[in-house]
Tab-separated table of C-alpha atoms and ligand atoms in Angstrom:
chain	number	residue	atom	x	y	z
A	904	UNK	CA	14.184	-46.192	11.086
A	905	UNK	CA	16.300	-43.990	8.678
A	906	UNK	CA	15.185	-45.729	5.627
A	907	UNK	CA	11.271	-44.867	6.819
A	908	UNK	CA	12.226	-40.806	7.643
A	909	UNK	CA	13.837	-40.623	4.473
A	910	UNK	CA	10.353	-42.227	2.624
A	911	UNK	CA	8.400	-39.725	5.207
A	912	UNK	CA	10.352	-36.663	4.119
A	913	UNK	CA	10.378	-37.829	0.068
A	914	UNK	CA	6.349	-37.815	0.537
A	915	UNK	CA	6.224	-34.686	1.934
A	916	UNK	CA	8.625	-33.142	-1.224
A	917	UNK	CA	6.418	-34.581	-3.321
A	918	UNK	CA	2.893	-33.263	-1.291
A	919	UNK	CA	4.662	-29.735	-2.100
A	920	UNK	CA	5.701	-30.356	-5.250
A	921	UNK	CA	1.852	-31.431	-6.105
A	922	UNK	CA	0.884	-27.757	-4.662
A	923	UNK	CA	3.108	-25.765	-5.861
A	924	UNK	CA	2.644	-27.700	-9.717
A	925	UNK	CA	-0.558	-25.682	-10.834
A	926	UNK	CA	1.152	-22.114	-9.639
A	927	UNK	CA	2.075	-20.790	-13.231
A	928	UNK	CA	3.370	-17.688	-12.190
A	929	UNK	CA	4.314	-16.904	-8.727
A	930	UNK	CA	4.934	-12.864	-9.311
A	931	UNK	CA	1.306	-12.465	-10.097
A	932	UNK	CA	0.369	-12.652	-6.613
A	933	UNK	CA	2.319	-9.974	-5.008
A	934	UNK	CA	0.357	-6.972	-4.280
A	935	UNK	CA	2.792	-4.998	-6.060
A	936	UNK	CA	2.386	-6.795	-9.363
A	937	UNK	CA	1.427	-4.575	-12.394
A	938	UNK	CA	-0.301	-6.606	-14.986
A	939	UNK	CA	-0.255	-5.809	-19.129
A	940	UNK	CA	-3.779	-5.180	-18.454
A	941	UNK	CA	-6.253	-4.041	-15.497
A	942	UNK	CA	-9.294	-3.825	-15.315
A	943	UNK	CA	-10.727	-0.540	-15.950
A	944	UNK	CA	-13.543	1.514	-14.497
A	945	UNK	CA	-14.980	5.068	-14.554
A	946	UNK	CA	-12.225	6.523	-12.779
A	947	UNK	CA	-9.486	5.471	-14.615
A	948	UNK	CA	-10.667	7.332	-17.838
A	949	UNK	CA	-11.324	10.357	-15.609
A	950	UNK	CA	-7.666	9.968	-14.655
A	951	UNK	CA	-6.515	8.974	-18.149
A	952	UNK	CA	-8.067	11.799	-19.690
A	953	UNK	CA	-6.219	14.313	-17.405
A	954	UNK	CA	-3.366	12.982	-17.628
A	955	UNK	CA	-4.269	12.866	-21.534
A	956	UNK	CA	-4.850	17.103	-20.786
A	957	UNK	CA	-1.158	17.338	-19.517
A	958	UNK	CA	0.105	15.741	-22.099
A	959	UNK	CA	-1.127	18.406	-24.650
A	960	UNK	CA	-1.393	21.849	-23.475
A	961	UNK	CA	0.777	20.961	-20.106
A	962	UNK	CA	-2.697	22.314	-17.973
A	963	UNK	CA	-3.889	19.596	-16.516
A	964	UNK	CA	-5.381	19.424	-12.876
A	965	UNK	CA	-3.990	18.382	-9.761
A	966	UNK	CA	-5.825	15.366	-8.801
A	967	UNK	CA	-6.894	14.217	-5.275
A	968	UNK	CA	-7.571	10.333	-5.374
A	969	UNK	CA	-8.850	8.742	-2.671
A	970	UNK	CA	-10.693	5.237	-1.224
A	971	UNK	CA	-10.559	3.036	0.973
A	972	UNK	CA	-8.416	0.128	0.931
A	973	UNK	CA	-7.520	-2.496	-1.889
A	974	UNK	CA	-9.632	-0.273	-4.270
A	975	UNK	CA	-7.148	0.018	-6.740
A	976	UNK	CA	-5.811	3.720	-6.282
A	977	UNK	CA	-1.758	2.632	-6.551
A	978	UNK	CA	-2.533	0.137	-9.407
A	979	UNK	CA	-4.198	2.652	-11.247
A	980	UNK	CA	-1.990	5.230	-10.636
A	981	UNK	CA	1.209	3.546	-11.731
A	982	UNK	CA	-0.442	1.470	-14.692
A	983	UNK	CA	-1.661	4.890	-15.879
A	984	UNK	CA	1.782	6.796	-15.471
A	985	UNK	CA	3.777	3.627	-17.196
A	986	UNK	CA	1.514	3.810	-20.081
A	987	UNK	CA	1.250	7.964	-20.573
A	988	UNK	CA	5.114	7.613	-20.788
A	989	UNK	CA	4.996	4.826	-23.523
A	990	UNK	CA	2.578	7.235	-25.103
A	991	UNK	CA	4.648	10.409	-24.987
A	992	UNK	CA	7.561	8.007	-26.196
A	993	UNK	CA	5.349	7.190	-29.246
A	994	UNK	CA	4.291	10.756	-29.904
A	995	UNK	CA	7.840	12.503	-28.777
A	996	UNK	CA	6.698	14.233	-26.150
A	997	UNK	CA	9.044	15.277	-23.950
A	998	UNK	CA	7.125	13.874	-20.505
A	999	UNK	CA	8.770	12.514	-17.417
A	1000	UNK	CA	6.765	11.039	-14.842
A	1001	UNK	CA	7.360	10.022	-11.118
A	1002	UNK	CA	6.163	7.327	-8.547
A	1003	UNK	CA	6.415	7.994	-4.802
A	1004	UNK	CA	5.729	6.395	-2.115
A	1005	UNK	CA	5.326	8.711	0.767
A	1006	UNK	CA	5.617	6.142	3.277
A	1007	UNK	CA	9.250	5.925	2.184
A	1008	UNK	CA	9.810	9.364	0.933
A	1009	UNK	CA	8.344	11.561	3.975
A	1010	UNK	CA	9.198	14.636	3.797
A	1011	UNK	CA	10.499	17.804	1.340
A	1012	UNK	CA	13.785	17.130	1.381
A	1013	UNK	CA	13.665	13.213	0.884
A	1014	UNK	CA	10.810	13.388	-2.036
A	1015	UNK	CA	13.202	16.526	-4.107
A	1016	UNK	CA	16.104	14.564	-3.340
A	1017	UNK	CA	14.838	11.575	-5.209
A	1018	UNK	CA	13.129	13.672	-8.145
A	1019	UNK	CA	16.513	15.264	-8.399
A	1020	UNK	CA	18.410	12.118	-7.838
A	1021	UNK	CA	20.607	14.726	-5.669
A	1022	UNK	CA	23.766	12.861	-3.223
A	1023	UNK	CA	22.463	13.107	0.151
A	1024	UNK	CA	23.588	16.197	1.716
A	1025	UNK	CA	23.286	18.576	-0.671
A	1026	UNK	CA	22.082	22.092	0.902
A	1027	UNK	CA	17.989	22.334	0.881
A	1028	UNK	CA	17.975	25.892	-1.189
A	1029	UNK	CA	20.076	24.000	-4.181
A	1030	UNK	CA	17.604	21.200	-3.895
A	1031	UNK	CA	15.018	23.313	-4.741
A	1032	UNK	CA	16.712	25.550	-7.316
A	1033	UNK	CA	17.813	22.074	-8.943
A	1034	UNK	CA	14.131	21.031	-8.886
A	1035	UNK	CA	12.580	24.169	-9.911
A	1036	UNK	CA	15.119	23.737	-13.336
A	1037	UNK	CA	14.509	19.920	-13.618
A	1038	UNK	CA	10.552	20.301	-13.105
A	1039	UNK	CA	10.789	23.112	-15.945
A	1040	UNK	CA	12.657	21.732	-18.728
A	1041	UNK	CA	9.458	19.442	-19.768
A	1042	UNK	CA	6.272	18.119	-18.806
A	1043	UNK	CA	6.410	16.078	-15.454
A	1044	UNK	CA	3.489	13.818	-13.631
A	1045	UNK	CA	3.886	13.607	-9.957
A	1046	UNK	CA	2.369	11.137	-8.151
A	1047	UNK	CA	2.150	11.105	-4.225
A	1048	UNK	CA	1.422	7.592	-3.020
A	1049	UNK	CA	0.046	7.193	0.674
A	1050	UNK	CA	0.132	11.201	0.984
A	1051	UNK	CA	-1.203	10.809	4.700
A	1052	UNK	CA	2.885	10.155	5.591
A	1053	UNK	CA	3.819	13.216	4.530
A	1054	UNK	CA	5.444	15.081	7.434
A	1055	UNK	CA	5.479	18.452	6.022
A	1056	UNK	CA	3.807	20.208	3.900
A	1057	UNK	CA	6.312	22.910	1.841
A	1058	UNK	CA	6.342	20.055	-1.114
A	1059	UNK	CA	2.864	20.223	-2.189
A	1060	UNK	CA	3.286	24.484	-1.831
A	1061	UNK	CA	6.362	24.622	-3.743
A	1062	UNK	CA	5.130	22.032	-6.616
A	1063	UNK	CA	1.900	23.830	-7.315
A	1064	UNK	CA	3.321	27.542	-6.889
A	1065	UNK	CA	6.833	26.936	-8.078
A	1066	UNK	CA	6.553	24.479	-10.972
A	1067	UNK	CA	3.699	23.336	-13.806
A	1068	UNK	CA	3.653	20.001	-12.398
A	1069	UNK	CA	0.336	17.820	-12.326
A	1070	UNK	CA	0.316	16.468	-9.242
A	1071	UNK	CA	-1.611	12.764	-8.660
A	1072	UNK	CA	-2.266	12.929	-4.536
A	1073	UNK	CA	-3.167	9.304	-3.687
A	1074	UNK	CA	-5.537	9.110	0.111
A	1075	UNK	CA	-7.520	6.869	1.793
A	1076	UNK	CA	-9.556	9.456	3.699
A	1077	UNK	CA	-10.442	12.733	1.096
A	1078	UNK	CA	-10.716	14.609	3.972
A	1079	UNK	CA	-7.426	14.258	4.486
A	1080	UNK	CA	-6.857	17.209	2.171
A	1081	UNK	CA	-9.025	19.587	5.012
A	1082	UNK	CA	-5.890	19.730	6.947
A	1083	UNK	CA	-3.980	21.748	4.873
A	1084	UNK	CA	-2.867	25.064	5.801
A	1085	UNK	CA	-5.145	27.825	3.486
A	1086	UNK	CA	-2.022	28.780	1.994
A	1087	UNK	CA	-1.527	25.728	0.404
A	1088	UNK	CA	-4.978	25.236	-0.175
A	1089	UNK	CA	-5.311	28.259	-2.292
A	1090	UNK	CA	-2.559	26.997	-4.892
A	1091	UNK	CA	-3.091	23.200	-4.994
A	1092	UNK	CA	-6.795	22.580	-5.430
A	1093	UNK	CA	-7.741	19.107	-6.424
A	1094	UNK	CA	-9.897	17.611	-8.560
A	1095	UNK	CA	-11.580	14.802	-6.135
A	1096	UNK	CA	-11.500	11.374	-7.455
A	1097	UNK	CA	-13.098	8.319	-5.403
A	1098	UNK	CA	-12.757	4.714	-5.544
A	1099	UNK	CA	-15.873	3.596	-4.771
A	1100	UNK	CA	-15.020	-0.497	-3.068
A	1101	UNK	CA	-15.528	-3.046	-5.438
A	1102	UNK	CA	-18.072	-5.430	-5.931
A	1103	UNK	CA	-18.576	-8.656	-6.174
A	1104	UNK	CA	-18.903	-8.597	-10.035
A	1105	UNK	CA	-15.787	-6.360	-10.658
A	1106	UNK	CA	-13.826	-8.554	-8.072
A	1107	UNK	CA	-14.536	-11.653	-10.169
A	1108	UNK	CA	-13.307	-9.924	-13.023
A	1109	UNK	CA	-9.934	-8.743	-11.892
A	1110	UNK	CA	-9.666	-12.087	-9.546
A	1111	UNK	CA	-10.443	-14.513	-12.749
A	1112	UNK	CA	-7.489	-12.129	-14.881
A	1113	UNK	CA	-5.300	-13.253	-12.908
A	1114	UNK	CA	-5.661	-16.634	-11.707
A	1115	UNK	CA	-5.697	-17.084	-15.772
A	1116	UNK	CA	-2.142	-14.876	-15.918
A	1117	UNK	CA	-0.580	-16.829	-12.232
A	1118	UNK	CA	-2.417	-20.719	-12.483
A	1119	UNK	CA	-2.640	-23.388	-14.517
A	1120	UNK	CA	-6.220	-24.652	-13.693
A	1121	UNK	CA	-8.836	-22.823	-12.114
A	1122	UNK	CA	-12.161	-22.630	-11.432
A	1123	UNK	CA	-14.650	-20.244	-11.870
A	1124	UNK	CA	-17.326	-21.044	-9.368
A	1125	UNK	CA	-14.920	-20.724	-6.563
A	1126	UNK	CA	-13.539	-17.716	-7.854
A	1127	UNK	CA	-17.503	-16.265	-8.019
A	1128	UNK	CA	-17.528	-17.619	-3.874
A	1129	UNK	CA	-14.149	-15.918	-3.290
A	1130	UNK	CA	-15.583	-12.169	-4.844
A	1131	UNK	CA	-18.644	-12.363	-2.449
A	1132	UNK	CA	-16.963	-13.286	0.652
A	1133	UNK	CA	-14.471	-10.030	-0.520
A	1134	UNK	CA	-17.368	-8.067	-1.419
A	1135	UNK	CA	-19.317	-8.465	1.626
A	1136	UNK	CA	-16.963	-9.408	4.568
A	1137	UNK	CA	-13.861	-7.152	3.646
A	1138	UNK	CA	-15.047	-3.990	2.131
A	1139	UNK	CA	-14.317	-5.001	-1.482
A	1140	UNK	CA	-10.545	-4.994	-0.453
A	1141	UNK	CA	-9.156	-6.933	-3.370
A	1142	UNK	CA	-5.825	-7.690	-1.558
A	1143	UNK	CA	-7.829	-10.354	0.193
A	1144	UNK	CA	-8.723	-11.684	-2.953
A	1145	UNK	CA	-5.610	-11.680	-4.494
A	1146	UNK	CA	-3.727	-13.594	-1.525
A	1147	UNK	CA	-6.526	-16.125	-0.979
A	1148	UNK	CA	-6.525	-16.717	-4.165
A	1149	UNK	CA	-2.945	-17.965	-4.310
A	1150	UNK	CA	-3.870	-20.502	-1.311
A	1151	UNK	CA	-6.915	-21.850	-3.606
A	1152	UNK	CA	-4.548	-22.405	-6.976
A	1153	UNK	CA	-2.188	-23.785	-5.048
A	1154	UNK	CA	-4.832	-26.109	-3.418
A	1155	UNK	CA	-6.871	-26.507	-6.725
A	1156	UNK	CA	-9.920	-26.616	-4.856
A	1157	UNK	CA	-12.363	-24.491	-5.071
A	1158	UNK	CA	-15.240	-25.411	-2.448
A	1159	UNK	CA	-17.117	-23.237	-0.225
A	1160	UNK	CA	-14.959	-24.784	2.869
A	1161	UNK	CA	-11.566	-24.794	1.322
A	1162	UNK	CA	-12.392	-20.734	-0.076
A	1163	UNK	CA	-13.348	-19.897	3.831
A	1164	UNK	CA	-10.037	-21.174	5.009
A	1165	UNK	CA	-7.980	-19.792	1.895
A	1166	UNK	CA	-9.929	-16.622	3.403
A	1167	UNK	CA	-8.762	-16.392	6.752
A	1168	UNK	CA	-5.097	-17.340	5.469
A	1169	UNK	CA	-5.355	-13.949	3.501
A	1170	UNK	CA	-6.110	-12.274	6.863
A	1171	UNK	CA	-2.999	-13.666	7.922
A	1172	UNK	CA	-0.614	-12.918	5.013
A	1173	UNK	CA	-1.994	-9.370	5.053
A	1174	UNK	CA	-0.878	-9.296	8.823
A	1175	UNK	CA	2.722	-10.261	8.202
A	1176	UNK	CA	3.170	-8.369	5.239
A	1177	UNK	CA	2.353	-4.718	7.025
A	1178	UNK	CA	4.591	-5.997	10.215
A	1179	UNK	CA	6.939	-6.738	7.855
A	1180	UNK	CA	7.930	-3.069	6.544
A	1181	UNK	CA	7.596	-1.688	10.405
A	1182	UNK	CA	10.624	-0.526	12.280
A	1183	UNK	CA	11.869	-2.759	15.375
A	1184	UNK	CA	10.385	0.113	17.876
A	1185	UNK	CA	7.239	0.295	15.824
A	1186	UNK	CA	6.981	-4.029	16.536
A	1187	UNK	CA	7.718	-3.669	20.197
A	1188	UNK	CA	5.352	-1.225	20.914
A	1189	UNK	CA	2.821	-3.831	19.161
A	1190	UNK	CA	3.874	-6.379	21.072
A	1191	UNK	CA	3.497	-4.503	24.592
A	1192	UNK	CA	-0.259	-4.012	23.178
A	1193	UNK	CA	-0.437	-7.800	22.472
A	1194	UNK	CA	-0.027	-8.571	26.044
A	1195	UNK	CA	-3.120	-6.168	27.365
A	1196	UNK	CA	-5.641	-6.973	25.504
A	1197	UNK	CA	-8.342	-4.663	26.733
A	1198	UNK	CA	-6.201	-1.493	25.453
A	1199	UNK	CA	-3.625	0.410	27.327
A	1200	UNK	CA	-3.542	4.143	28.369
A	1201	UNK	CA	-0.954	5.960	26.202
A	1202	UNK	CA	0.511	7.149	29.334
A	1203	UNK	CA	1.159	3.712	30.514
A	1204	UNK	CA	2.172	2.698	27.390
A	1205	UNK	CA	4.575	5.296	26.796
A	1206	UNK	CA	6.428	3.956	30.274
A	1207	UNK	CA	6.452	0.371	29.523
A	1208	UNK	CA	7.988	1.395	26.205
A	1209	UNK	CA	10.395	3.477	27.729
A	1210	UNK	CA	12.166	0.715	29.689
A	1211	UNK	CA	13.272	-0.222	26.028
A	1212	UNK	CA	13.500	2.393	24.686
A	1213	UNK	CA	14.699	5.926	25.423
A	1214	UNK	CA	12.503	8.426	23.303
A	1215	UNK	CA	10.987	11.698	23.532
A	1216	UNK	CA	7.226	11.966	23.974
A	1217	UNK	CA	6.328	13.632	20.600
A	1218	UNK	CA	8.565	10.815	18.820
A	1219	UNK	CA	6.707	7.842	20.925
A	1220	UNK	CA	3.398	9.529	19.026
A	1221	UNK	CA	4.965	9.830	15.863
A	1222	UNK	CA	5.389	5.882	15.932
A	1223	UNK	CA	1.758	5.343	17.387
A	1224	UNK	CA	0.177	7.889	14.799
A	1225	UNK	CA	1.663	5.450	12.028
A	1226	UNK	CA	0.345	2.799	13.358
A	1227	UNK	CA	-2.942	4.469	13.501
A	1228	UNK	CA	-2.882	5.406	9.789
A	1229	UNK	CA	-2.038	1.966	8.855
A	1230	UNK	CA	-4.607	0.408	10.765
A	1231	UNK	CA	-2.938	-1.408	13.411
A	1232	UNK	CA	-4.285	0.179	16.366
A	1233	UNK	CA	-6.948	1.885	17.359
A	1234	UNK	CA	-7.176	5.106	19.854
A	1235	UNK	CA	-10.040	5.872	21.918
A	1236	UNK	CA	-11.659	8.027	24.478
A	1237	UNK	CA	-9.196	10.919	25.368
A	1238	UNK	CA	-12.354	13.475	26.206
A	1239	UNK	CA	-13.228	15.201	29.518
A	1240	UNK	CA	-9.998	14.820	30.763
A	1241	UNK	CA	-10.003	10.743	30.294
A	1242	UNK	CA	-6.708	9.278	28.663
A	1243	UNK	CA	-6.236	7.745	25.471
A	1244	UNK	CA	-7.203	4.266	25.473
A	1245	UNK	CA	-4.602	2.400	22.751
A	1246	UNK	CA	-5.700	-1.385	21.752
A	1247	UNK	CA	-4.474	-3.680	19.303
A	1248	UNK	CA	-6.093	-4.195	16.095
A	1249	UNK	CA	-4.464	-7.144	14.582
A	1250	UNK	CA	-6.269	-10.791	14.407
A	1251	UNK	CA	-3.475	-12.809	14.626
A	1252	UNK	CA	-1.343	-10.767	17.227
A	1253	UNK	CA	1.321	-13.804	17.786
A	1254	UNK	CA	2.600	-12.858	14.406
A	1255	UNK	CA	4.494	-9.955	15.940
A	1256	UNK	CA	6.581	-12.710	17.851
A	1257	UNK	CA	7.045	-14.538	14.447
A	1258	UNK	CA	8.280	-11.341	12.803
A	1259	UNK	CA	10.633	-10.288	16.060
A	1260	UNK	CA	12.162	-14.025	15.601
A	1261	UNK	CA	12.577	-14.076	11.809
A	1262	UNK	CA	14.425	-10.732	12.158
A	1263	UNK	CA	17.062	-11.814	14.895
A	1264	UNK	CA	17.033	-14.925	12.536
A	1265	UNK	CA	18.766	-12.313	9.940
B	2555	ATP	N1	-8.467	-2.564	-11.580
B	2555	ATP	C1	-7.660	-3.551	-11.186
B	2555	ATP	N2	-7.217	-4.476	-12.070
B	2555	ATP	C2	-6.396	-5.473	-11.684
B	2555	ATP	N3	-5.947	-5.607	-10.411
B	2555	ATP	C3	-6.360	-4.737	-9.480
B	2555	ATP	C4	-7.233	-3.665	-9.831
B	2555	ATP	N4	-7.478	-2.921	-8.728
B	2555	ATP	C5	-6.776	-3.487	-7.732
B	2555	ATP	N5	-6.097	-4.575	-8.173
B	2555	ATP	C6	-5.193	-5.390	-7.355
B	2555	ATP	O1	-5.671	-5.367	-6.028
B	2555	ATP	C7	-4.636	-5.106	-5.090
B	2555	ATP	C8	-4.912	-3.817	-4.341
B	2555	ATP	O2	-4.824	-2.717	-5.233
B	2555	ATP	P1	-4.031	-1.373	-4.866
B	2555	ATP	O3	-2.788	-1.700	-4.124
B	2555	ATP	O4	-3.907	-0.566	-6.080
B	2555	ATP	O5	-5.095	-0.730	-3.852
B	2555	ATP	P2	-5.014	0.671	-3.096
B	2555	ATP	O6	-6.334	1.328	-3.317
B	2555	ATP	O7	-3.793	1.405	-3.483
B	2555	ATP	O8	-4.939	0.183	-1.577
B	2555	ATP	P3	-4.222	0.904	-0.307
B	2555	ATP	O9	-5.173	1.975	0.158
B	2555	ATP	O10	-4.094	-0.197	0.700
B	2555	ATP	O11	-2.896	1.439	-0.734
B	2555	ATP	C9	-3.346	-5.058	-5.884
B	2555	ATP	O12	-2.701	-6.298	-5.806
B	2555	ATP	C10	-3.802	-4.761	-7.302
B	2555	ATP	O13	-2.933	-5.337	-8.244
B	2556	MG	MG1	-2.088	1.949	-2.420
């Protein structure tokens, strides 16, 4: 009996060792991956250029870039910023450039902090006056990732009245920009930029880089079935792509059949990985939604949540308006005096219970 569960558990090793044997390069499947190379279209010259226009005379415009998602806005963005600083390196000019994520820098205070690399603490008017002197000294790139997080707005006033910073504002919805006060508007006005979703052809392209950078063998026909499905059933969101493609190299198959399930397994991964970077009262409010599946009013929603935990009203709605923008719930009706009808818009919604577990796990 022991001799046969040690054979059992030797034969499953060596299934994963099989699957895991044509994986060349497991980094190359992370979302966050930057490759040596991307694959370039119109608007990364439009960007390049700008950023090109900075680089000279310091005068180049603020940029507002904006698509749906998986189009390629962050890659872009930081590819573009990595290589205009190994380009001023080249040419000595005296450029710094900055990444931010909004979603984890969301407000004034946090993003001048970071640019300043200040100590936490440190009074808001020497922030500024520490930024102002930092932002002057030489020519800076600023780019705003996932801008929609943003709690307030001073940042965007102060960098395009205060300072000669070009400023890279990264959206998914360009009217997102409509919002801003007129005071704002007046100093930082954008040059629109939009990622068109990709296509089937450009998906096979930037799917067949890098199953050549992350796998051992591939094969091309299923990689042609994997950028239609993408194309057609997901918006040309090539985070589908990317992830399904991982299942399919580590497979090595590359039928219709095994591309449909490597498909649905992206849906999946996708799921986990936003539940992932939530907050634990962000993950129980999902999983009160998972239990009503027709929706819940906001007002009983709020109460249910409430039992938990003890917030304000306007704080319960900050946590359901960022699940909104991230596209894990949806909000309906709310006119003619009818309440908000909140429902739950992931497809596998027992993965919040897998996520609550693996936590407590920790
Ligand atoms: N031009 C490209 N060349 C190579 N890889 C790409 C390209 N565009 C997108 N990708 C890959 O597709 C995935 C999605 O791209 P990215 O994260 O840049 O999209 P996004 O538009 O910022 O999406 P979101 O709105 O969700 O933030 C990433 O893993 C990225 O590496
Ligand atoms: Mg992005």
């Amino acid at each position: 009996m022991g001799q046969q569960k040690t054979l059992d558990s030797f034969l499953v090793f060596e299934e994963g060792i099989r699957r895991g044997e044509n994986i060349k390069n497991n980094a190359v499947f992370r979302l966050d991956y930057i490759p040596e190379k991307i694959y370039e279209r119109e608007q990364y010259r439009v960007i390049g250029r700008e950023i090109g226009v900075h680089m000279g005379k310091g005068a180049g415009s603020h940029l507002l870039i904006s698509g749906t998602r998986g189009t390629g806005k962050t890659l872009t963005v930081r590819y573009l910023l990595e290589e205009s600083r190994k380009f001023a390196m080249e040419r000595g000019i005296d450029l710094e450039v900055f990444y931010i994520p909004v979603r984890r820098f969301r407000n004034t205070y946090s993003i001048l902090k970071e640019i300043t690399s200040s100590k936490h603490g440190t009074p808001y008017d020497a922030l500024t006056e520490k930024a102002k002197k930092k932002l002057e000294e030489k020519k800076i790139i600023l780019a705003l990732d996932e801008l929609e997080f943003l709690e307030d707005m001073e940042i965007l006033y102060f960098l395009s009245r205060e300072t000669n910073a070009m400023v890279l504002a990264i959206v998914t919805n360009p009217l997102w920009v409509k919002k801003l006060e007129d005071s704002i508007q007046s100093s930082f006005q954008p040059e629109p930029i939009i990622f068109p979703p990709y296509s089937a052809t450009e998906l096979f392209e930037i799917l067949r880089q890098r199953a050549e950078l992350g796998l051992y063998e591939y094969d091309e026909k299923g990689i042609e079935i994997l950028s239609a499905i993408v194309a057609s059933r997901f918006n040309g969101d090539a985070r589908y792509g990317i992830l399904a493609l991982k299942h399919l190299g580590k497979e090595n198959k590359w039928d219709e059949e095994t591309v449909n399930s490597a498909v649905a397994k992206s849906v999946r991964d996708l799921e986990l990985l936003l539940l992932a970077t939530l907050s634990h009262e962000s993950l129980d409010l999902l999983s009160i939604l998972a239990t009503h599946p027709d929706g819940m009013s906001t007002t009983e929603l709020f109460h249910t949540f409430r039992r938990k935990w003890d917030v304000s009203k306007p704080t319960f709605f900050t946590y359901l308006n960022d699940l909104d923008k991230q596209g894990l719930i949806g909000t309906g009706g709310g006119r003619r005096g009818k309440p908000y009808i909140v429902t739950l818009l992931l497809q596998y919604p027992e993965l919040i219970k897998e996520e609550l577990k693996r936590r407590e796990v920790k």
